[in-house]
Coordinates of C-alpha atoms and ligand atoms in Angstrom, one line a residue:
X94 CA -28.4 -16.6 1.3
X95 CA -27.8 -13.2 2.7
X96 CA -26.2 -9.8 2.4
X97 CA -23.9 -8.5 5.0
X98 CA -23.7 -4.8 5.8
X99 CA -21.4 -3.2 8.0
X100 CA -22.2 0.4 9.1
X101 CA -19.1 2.4 10.8
X102 CA -17.8 -0.6 12.5
X103 CA -15.2 0.1 15.2
X104 CA -13.1 -2.3 17.1
X105 CA -11.2 -1.2 20.3
X106 CA -9.5 -4.0 22.0
X107 CA -9.2 -4.2 25.8
X108 CA -6.1 -2.6 25.9
X109 CA -7.1 0.4 24.2
X110 CA -5.6 -0.5 20.6
X111 CA -7.9 0.6 17.9
X112 CA -7.8 -2.2 15.4
X113 CA -10.6 -1.1 13.3
X114 CA -11.6 2.5 12.9
X115 CA -15.0 2.8 11.2
X116 CA -15.5 0.7 8.3
X117 CA -18.6 0.8 6.4
X118 CA -19.0 -1.9 3.8
X119 CA -22.2 -3.3 1.8
X120 CA -21.7 -7.1 0.7
X121 CA -24.5 -8.0 -1.6
X122 CA -26.2 -11.4 -1.5
X123 CA -24.1 -14.1 -3.2
X124 CA -21.2 -11.6 -3.7
X125 CA -17.6 -12.7 -3.3
X126 CA -15.8 -9.9 -1.5
X127 CA -11.9 -9.9 -0.4
X128 CA -10.4 -8.1 2.5
X129 CA -6.8 -7.5 1.8
X130 CA -4.1 -5.5 3.4
X131 CA -0.9 -5.8 5.2
X132 CA -0.2 -7.7 8.4
X133 CA -1.7 -6.0 11.5
X134 CA -4.3 -4.0 9.2
X135 CA -7.2 -5.4 11.2
X136 CA -8.7 -8.2 8.4
X137 CA -8.9 -10.9 11.0
X138 CA -10.4 -8.5 13.6
X139 CA -13.1 -7.5 11.2
X140 CA -14.0 -10.9 10.3
X141 CA -14.1 -12.3 13.6
X142 CA -16.5 -9.3 14.5
X143 CA -18.6 -10.4 11.7
X144 CA -18.8 -13.9 12.7
X145 CA -19.4 -13.1 16.4
X146 CA -16.1 -14.2 18.1
X147 CA -15.3 -10.5 19.0
X148 CA -17.3 -7.9 20.2
X149 CA -18.1 -4.7 18.1
X150 CA -17.1 -1.6 20.0
X151 CA -19.4 0.5 17.8
X152 CA -21.3 0.5 14.7
X153 CA -23.9 -1.8 13.3
X154 CA -23.8 -5.2 11.5
X155 CA -26.7 -6.6 9.6
X156 CA -26.9 -9.9 7.9
X157 CA -29.7 -9.6 5.6
X158 CA -32.3 -7.3 7.3
X159 CA -31.5 -8.4 11.0
X160 CA -29.1 -6.4 13.2
X161 CA -26.8 -8.9 14.6
X162 CA -24.3 -7.1 17.0
X163 CA -25.5 -8.9 20.1
X164 CA -26.4 -12.1 18.6
X165 CA -24.3 -15.3 19.7
X166 CA -22.1 -16.8 16.8
X167 CA -24.4 -19.8 16.3
X168 CA -27.3 -17.5 15.6
X169 CA -25.7 -16.0 12.9
X170 CA -25.4 -18.6 10.6
X171 CA -22.2 -18.1 9.2
X172 CA -19.6 -20.5 8.5
X173 CA -15.8 -19.6 9.0
X174 CA -12.7 -21.5 7.7
X175 CA -9.7 -20.6 9.5
X176 CA -6.0 -20.7 8.4
X177 CA -5.2 -23.2 11.0
X178 CA -8.2 -25.4 10.4
X179 CA -8.4 -28.2 13.3
X180 CA -9.6 -31.6 12.0
X181 CA -10.4 -34.2 14.4
X182 CA -7.5 -36.9 14.0
X183 CA -9.2 -39.9 15.2
X184 CA -12.3 -39.3 13.1
X185 CA -12.9 -40.2 9.5
X186 CA -13.4 -37.4 6.8
X187 CA -17.2 -38.3 7.0
X188 CA -17.2 -37.8 10.5
X189 CA -15.3 -34.8 10.4
X190 CA -17.6 -33.2 7.9
X191 CA -20.6 -34.4 9.7
X192 CA -19.4 -32.9 13.0
X193 CA -21.1 -29.5 13.1
X194 CA -24.6 -31.5 12.2
X195 CA -24.1 -34.0 15.1
X196 CA -23.3 -31.0 17.5
X197 CA -26.9 -29.7 17.1
X198 CA -28.3 -32.9 18.6
X199 CA -31.5 -34.3 17.2
X200 CA -32.0 -31.7 14.6
X201 CA -30.9 -33.9 11.5
X202 CA -31.7 -37.6 10.9
X203 CA -29.0 -40.3 10.1
X204 CA -30.2 -40.1 6.6
X205 CA -30.1 -36.3 6.4
X206 CA -26.6 -36.1 7.8
X207 CA -25.5 -38.8 5.3
X208 CA -27.2 -36.9 2.4
X209 CA -25.7 -33.4 3.4
X210 CA -22.1 -35.1 4.1
X211 CA -22.1 -37.0 0.5
X212 CA -23.6 -33.9 -1.4
X213 CA -20.5 -31.6 0.3
X214 CA -18.2 -34.4 -0.5
X215 CA -19.3 -34.5 -4.1
X216 CA -18.9 -30.5 -4.3
X217 CA -15.3 -30.8 -3.2
X218 CA -14.3 -34.1 -4.8
X219 CA -13.7 -36.0 -1.6
X220 CA -16.3 -39.0 -2.4
X221 CA -13.4 -41.4 -2.6
X222 CA -11.9 -40.4 0.8
X223 CA -14.8 -40.3 3.3
X224 CA -13.6 -43.4 5.2
X225 CA -10.0 -42.3 5.6
X226 CA -8.4 -40.3 8.5
X227 CA -7.1 -36.7 8.1
X228 CA -3.4 -37.8 8.8
X229 CA -3.4 -39.8 5.5
X230 CA -4.8 -37.0 3.5
X231 CA -2.7 -34.3 1.4
X232 CA -2.9 -30.7 2.5
X233 CA -5.1 -29.8 0.0
X234 CA -7.5 -32.5 0.7
X235 CA -7.5 -31.5 4.5
X236 CA -8.2 -28.0 3.4
X237 CA -11.2 -29.4 1.6
X238 CA -12.4 -31.3 4.6
X239 CA -12.6 -28.2 6.6
X240 CA -14.4 -26.6 3.9
X241 CA -17.0 -29.3 3.6
X242 CA -17.8 -28.4 7.3
X243 CA -18.5 -25.1 6.7
X244 CA -20.8 -26.2 3.5
X245 CA -23.0 -28.8 5.2
X246 CA -24.1 -26.2 7.7
X247 CA -26.2 -24.4 5.0
X248 CA -24.7 -21.3 6.1
X249 CA -25.8 -18.0 4.8
X250 CA -22.4 -16.9 4.2
X251 CA -18.9 -18.2 4.4
X252 CA -16.1 -16.4 6.0
X253 CA -12.6 -17.4 5.2
X254 CA -9.2 -16.3 7.1
X255 CA -6.2 -17.0 5.0
X256 CA -7.5 -20.4 4.5
X257 CA -4.3 -21.4 1.9
X258 CA -1.7 -19.7 3.8
X259 CA -0.2 -23.2 5.0
X260 CA -0.3 -24.6 1.6
X261 CA 2.6 -24.7 -0.9
X262 CA 2.3 -22.5 -3.9
X263 CA 1.1 -25.3 -6.4
X264 CA -1.5 -26.4 -4.1
X265 CA -2.6 -23.0 -3.3
X266 CA -3.1 -22.1 -6.8
X267 CA -5.3 -25.2 -7.2
X268 CA -7.2 -24.6 -4.0
X269 CA -7.7 -21.1 -5.3
X270 CA -9.6 -22.0 -8.5
X271 CA -11.4 -24.7 -6.6
X272 CA -13.0 -22.0 -4.0
X273 CA -13.8 -19.9 -7.1
X274 CA -15.6 -22.6 -8.8
X275 CA -17.3 -23.7 -5.8
X276 CA -18.3 -20.1 -4.9
X277 CA -19.8 -19.8 -8.2
X278 CA -21.7 -23.1 -8.2
X279 CA -23.2 -22.2 -4.7
X280 CA -23.7 -18.6 -5.0
X281 CA -23.0 -18.4 -1.5
X282 CA -22.1 -14.8 0.1
X283 CA -18.3 -15.0 0.8
X284 CA -15.8 -12.8 2.6
X285 CA -12.4 -13.9 2.4
X286 CA -9.3 -12.6 4.1
X287 CA -5.7 -12.7 2.6
X288 CA -2.7 -10.7 2.3
X289 CA -1.8 -12.4 -0.9
X290 CA -2.6 -10.0 -3.8
X291 CA -3.0 -12.8 -6.6
X292 CA -5.6 -14.3 -4.4
X293 CA -7.1 -10.9 -3.9
X294 CA -7.2 -10.2 -7.7
X295 CA -8.3 -13.4 -9.0
X296 CA -10.9 -14.4 -6.5
X297 CA -13.1 -11.5 -5.6
X298 CA -15.9 -9.7 -7.2
X299 CA -14.8 -6.8 -5.3
X300 CA -11.7 -6.0 -3.1
X301 CA -11.6 -4.1 -0.2
X302 CA -8.2 -2.7 0.7
X303 CA -7.6 -1.8 4.5
X304 CA -5.0 -0.1 5.9
X305 CA -4.3 0.6 9.8
X306 CA -8.0 -0.4 10.3
X307 CA -9.4 2.1 7.7
X308 CA -10.8 1.2 4.5
X309 CA -8.9 2.8 1.7
X310 CA -11.1 1.7 -1.4
X311 CA -13.6 -1.0 -2.5
X312 CA -13.7 -2.0 -6.1
X313 CA -13.3 -4.5 -8.7
X314 CA -9.9 -6.0 -9.0
X315 CA -9.6 -4.2 -12.5
X316 CA -10.8 -0.9 -10.6
X317 CA -8.0 -0.8 -8.0
X318 CA -5.6 -1.6 -10.9
X319 CA -6.6 0.9 -13.2
X320 CA -7.8 3.5 -10.8
X321 CA -6.6 3.4 -7.4
X322 CA -7.6 6.3 -5.3
X323 CA -4.1 6.7 -3.5
X324 CA -0.4 5.8 -3.4
X325 CA -1.2 2.9 -0.8
X326 CA -3.5 1.4 -3.1
X327 CA -1.5 1.9 -6.3
X328 CA 1.4 0.3 -4.5
X329 CA -0.5 -2.6 -2.7
X330 CA -2.2 -4.0 -5.8
X331 CA 0.2 -5.1 -8.7
X332 CA 3.1 -7.5 -8.8
X333 CA 5.9 -6.7 -9.2
X334 CA 4.7 -3.3 -7.4
X335 CA 4.2 0.1 -9.3
X336 CA 7.5 2.2 -9.4
X337 CA 7.3 5.4 -7.7
X338 CA 9.6 8.3 -8.6
X339 CA 9.9 12.0 -7.6
X340 CA 8.3 14.4 -10.5
X341 CA 9.1 17.9 -10.4
X342 CA 6.2 19.9 -12.0
X343 CA 7.4 22.7 -14.2
X344 CA 4.6 24.3 -15.9
X345 CA 3.0 21.5 -18.0
X346 CA 6.0 19.2 -17.9
X347 CA 7.0 16.8 -15.0
X348 CA 10.8 16.3 -14.7
X349 CA 11.4 12.7 -13.6
X350 CA 15.0 11.5 -12.7
X351 CA 15.1 9.9 -15.8
X352 CA 12.9 11.3 -18.3
X353 CA 10.6 14.3 -19.0
X354 CA 6.9 13.5 -19.3
X355 CA 4.0 16.0 -20.3
X356 CA 2.0 16.6 -17.1
X357 CA -1.5 15.2 -17.3
X358 CA -3.9 17.9 -17.7
X359 CA -5.7 18.0 -14.2
X360 CA -2.2 17.8 -12.6
X361 CA -0.7 20.8 -14.4
X362 CA -3.9 23.1 -13.3
X363 CA -3.9 21.5 -9.8
X364 CA -0.3 21.8 -9.2
X365 CA -0.1 25.5 -9.1
X366 CA 3.7 26.6 -10.0
X367 CA 6.7 24.3 -9.2
X368 CA 6.3 21.5 -6.9
X369 CA 7.7 17.8 -6.5
X370 CA 5.0 15.2 -7.1
X371 CA 5.0 11.4 -7.0
X372 CA 4.7 9.7 -10.2
X373 CA 3.6 6.0 -10.5
X374 CA 4.4 3.8 -13.4
X375 CA 3.6 0.2 -13.5
X376 CA 6.7 -2.1 -14.6
X377 CA 4.3 -3.6 -17.4
X378 CA 4.0 -0.3 -19.0
X379 CA 7.3 0.1 -20.0
X380 CA 8.6 -1.3 -23.4
X381 CA 12.0 -2.0 -25.1
X382 CA 12.1 0.8 -27.5
X383 CA 14.0 -1.2 -29.9
X384 CA 11.0 -3.9 -30.3
X385 CA 8.4 -1.3 -30.9
X386 CA 6.7 -0.3 -34.4
X387 CA 7.9 3.1 -35.6
X388 CA 4.5 4.6 -35.3
X389 CA 3.8 3.6 -31.6
X390 CA 7.6 5.0 -30.5
X391 CA 6.4 8.7 -31.2
X392 CA 3.2 8.6 -29.2
X393 CA 5.2 8.1 -25.8
X394 CA 8.3 9.1 -23.8
X395 CA 11.7 7.3 -24.7
X396 CA 14.7 7.6 -22.6
X397 CA 17.9 6.1 -22.1
X398 CA 18.6 3.7 -19.1
X399 CA 21.4 2.2 -17.3
X400 CA 20.5 -1.2 -16.7
X401 CA 21.9 -2.8 -13.4
X402 CA 20.5 -6.2 -13.3
X403 CA 18.2 -8.1 -15.5
X404 CA 16.3 -11.2 -14.7
X405 CA 14.6 -13.4 -17.7
X406 CA 11.6 -15.4 -16.7
X407 CA 10.4 -16.8 -19.6
X408 CA 7.5 -14.6 -20.0
X409 CA 8.8 -11.6 -19.1
X410 CA 12.3 -9.9 -18.8
X411 CA 12.8 -7.6 -15.8
X412 CA 15.3 -5.0 -16.0
X413 CA 16.3 -2.9 -12.9
X414 CA 17.3 0.7 -13.5
X415 CA 18.6 2.8 -10.4
X416 CA 17.8 6.5 -10.3
X417 CA 18.2 9.3 -7.9
X418 CA 15.5 10.2 -5.5
X419 CA 14.5 13.8 -4.4
X420 CA 14.7 14.4 -0.8
X421 CA 11.4 16.4 -1.1
X422 CA 9.5 12.9 -1.4
X423 CA 12.0 10.4 0.0
X424 CA 10.2 10.7 3.1
X425 CA 6.7 9.9 1.7
X426 CA 8.1 6.8 -0.2
X427 CA 9.9 5.7 2.8
X428 CA 6.7 5.6 4.7
X429 CA 4.8 4.2 2.0
X430 CA 7.4 1.4 1.8
X431 CA 7.2 0.7 5.6
X432 CA 3.2 0.6 5.4
X433 CA 3.4 -1.9 2.5
X434 CA 5.9 -4.1 4.4
X435 CA 8.4 -3.2 1.8
X436 CA 11.8 -4.6 1.7
X437 CA 13.4 -1.0 1.7
X438 CA 13.0 2.0 -0.3
X439 CA 13.0 1.6 -4.1
X440 CA 15.1 4.0 -5.6
X441 CA 15.2 1.7 -8.8
X442 CA 12.6 1.2 -11.5
X443 CA 11.6 -2.2 -12.1
X444 CA 10.8 -2.4 -15.9
X445 CA 9.0 -5.5 -17.4
X446 CA 10.0 -5.9 -20.9
X447 CA 8.9 -8.5 -23.6
X448 CA 10.8 -11.7 -23.3
X449 CA 12.3 -11.2 -26.7
X450 CA 14.3 -8.1 -25.5
X451 CA 17.9 -8.4 -25.8
X452 CA 18.5 -5.9 -23.0
X453 CA 21.0 -7.4 -20.4
X454 CA 23.0 -6.3 -17.2
X455 CA 25.2 -3.4 -17.9
X456 CA 23.5 -2.1 -21.0
X457 CA 22.3 1.2 -21.8
X458 CA 18.9 0.4 -23.2
X459 CA 16.0 2.6 -24.6
X460 CA 13.0 2.4 -22.9
X461 CA 9.6 3.7 -23.9
X462 CA 6.5 4.4 -21.9
X463 CA 3.1 6.0 -22.6
X464 CA 2.5 9.1 -20.4
X465 CA -1.1 8.7 -20.3
X466 CA -0.5 5.6 -18.1
X467 CA 1.4 7.1 -15.7
X468 CA -0.3 8.0 -12.5
X469 CA 0.5 11.3 -10.2
X470 CA 0.2 11.6 -6.7
X471 CA 0.2 14.3 -4.0
X472 CA 3.3 13.5 -1.6
X473 CA 1.5 15.0 1.5
X474 CA -2.2 13.2 1.2
X475 CA -1.2 10.3 -0.9
X476 CA -4.1 11.3 -3.2
X477 CA -4.2 10.1 -6.8
X478 CA -4.4 13.3 -8.7
X479 CA -5.0 11.4 -12.0
X480 CA -8.0 9.5 -10.7
X481 CA -10.8 9.5 -13.0
X482 CA -14.2 8.8 -11.2
X483 CA -16.0 8.2 -14.3
X484 CA -13.5 5.7 -15.6
X485 CA -13.9 4.1 -12.2
X486 CA -17.4 3.6 -12.2
X487 CA -17.4 2.4 -15.6
X488 CA -15.0 -0.4 -14.7
X489 CA -17.2 -1.6 -12.0
X490 CA -20.3 -1.3 -13.9
X491 CA -18.8 -3.7 -16.4
X492 CA -17.4 -6.0 -13.7
X493 CA -20.9 -6.3 -12.4
X494 CA -22.3 -7.3 -15.7
X495 CA -19.5 -9.7 -16.1
X496 CA -20.1 -11.3 -12.5
X497 CA -23.9 -11.7 -13.1
X498 CA -23.2 -13.4 -16.5
X499 CA -20.7 -15.9 -15.1
X500 CA -23.3 -16.6 -12.1
X501 CA -26.1 -17.3 -14.6
X502 CA -23.7 -19.6 -16.7
X503 CA -22.6 -21.5 -13.5
X504 CA -26.3 -22.1 -12.7
X505 CA -27.1 -23.0 -16.2
X506 CA -24.3 -25.5 -16.3
X507 CA -25.4 -26.8 -12.7
X508 CA -28.8 -27.4 -14.1
X509 CA -27.7 -29.3 -17.0
X510 CA -25.5 -31.5 -14.9
X511 CA -28.4 -32.1 -12.7
X512 CA -30.8 -33.0 -15.7
X513 CA -28.4 -35.5 -17.2
Ligands
ATP665 N1 -6.8 -9.4 21.6 C1 -6.0 -8.2 21.2 N2 -5.8 -7.4 21.9 C2 -5.1 -6.2 21.4 N3 -4.7 -5.9 20.3 C3 -5.2 -6.9 19.5 C4 -5.8 -8.2 19.7 N4 -5.8 -8.9 18.6 C5 -5.3 -8.1 17.7 N5 -4.8 -6.9 18.3 C6 -4.2 -6.0 17.2 O1 -5.0 -5.3 16.2 C7 -4.4 -5.3 15.1 C8 -5.3 -6.0 14.0 O2 -5.0 -7.4 14.2 P1 -5.5 -8.2 13.0 O3 -5.2 -9.7 13.8 O4 -7.1 -8.0 12.8 O5 -4.6 -8.2 11.9 P2 -4.6 -8.6 10.4 O6 -5.0 -7.7 9.3 O7 -5.6 -10.0 10.5 O8 -3.1 -9.4 10.4 P3 -2.5 -10.6 9.8 O9 -2.3 -10.2 7.9 O10 -1.1 -10.6 10.3 O11 -3.3 -11.8 10.3 C9 -3.1 -5.7 15.3 O12 -2.3 -4.5 15.3 C10 -2.9 -6.4 16.3 O13 -1.9 -6.3 17.3
MG666 MG1 -5.1 -11.8 10.5

């Protein structure tokens, strides 16, 4: 077990490309940290520097108390699971898992190897498959064999680089819960790279969001969702993504293309006169006004929306509402969309309504939202002007309490299982 500390880590590749530009991150012992960001932002590079497959250009890497920059990968006691895990096709599952132990010749007796492999196999529920060959296994079972190999090494930390991206959606969901359960049970420090935000939100104690080699924010999943520091994080976290619209600040009112809303207090003050800002509202924060109780309706903003297309998904109803954008912020939003690997500028609202809503294609619907849940961003810097540092701290403190409690429960269950 160990903590992992990154201090101002920089990676410049041989061709001069700055892939990682000064990342600092403290990963606590036993913590599960996710590195997330769009393709090419430096996630794999960072992970490969931690494990020792890539030189660190500058900065310090500590595992526990020891500086590891110049240590060989095998001296770092880390186990890595890659996206393209290579199993040996001619070896059984048992021998595939035992492989790293046999590599360190003579260090383990045959009995020890059997004990370690069997214990890993039981953690991963592979006991019944130990004598089979990889070709005869399902994708998920193969993935577990690859993890078994990491487990037997008694590593101080696990590093995962998109381990589930080759699996189909259903299996990915299953493996996701299995990885979460395994990590809780073993309490091993884990760094997990993904660009799948469901994985990021569900697996991590904390999530580190990277953009073009720079860390944007490190927080609990709920912290990122409720208190993103900037446009990039706000747009990256959440599915379907947050809606962004131009908001013209006029005193203490923000004129949106589809409604007027009161400007949040801090924004009205910071804005100084008329200017165009970017307003963000999550799809799930809109409601079909006709389904609201009278009391609630008066507490928010309502507007008439010309609904273009609707999608009924059983649990939600998505309605698409086009709006006119404003040239002052169009460039910012286009740039953001490119950064987020988006599918083109979104000049429509995506509104997630209750699935009971009767709003349909071509309707004019009355839509409601609570302006207190809207966020306001500076179009030049991307800064979230409605960021509440105290609230963010409170969310992360709660998250830490919950994490410790769930670790304790996992250990208690483990102890109970061992005693019976
Ligand atoms: N050997 C290399 N030489 C030069 N540049 C490289 C090298 N490997 C990666 N890069 C560049 O460094 C940047 C970060 O790459 P990296 O593989 O870390 O991204 P990533 O975040 O893991 O992306 P993905 O989600 O696509 O796996 C990319 O722009 C990439 O082109
Ligand atoms: Mg990668």
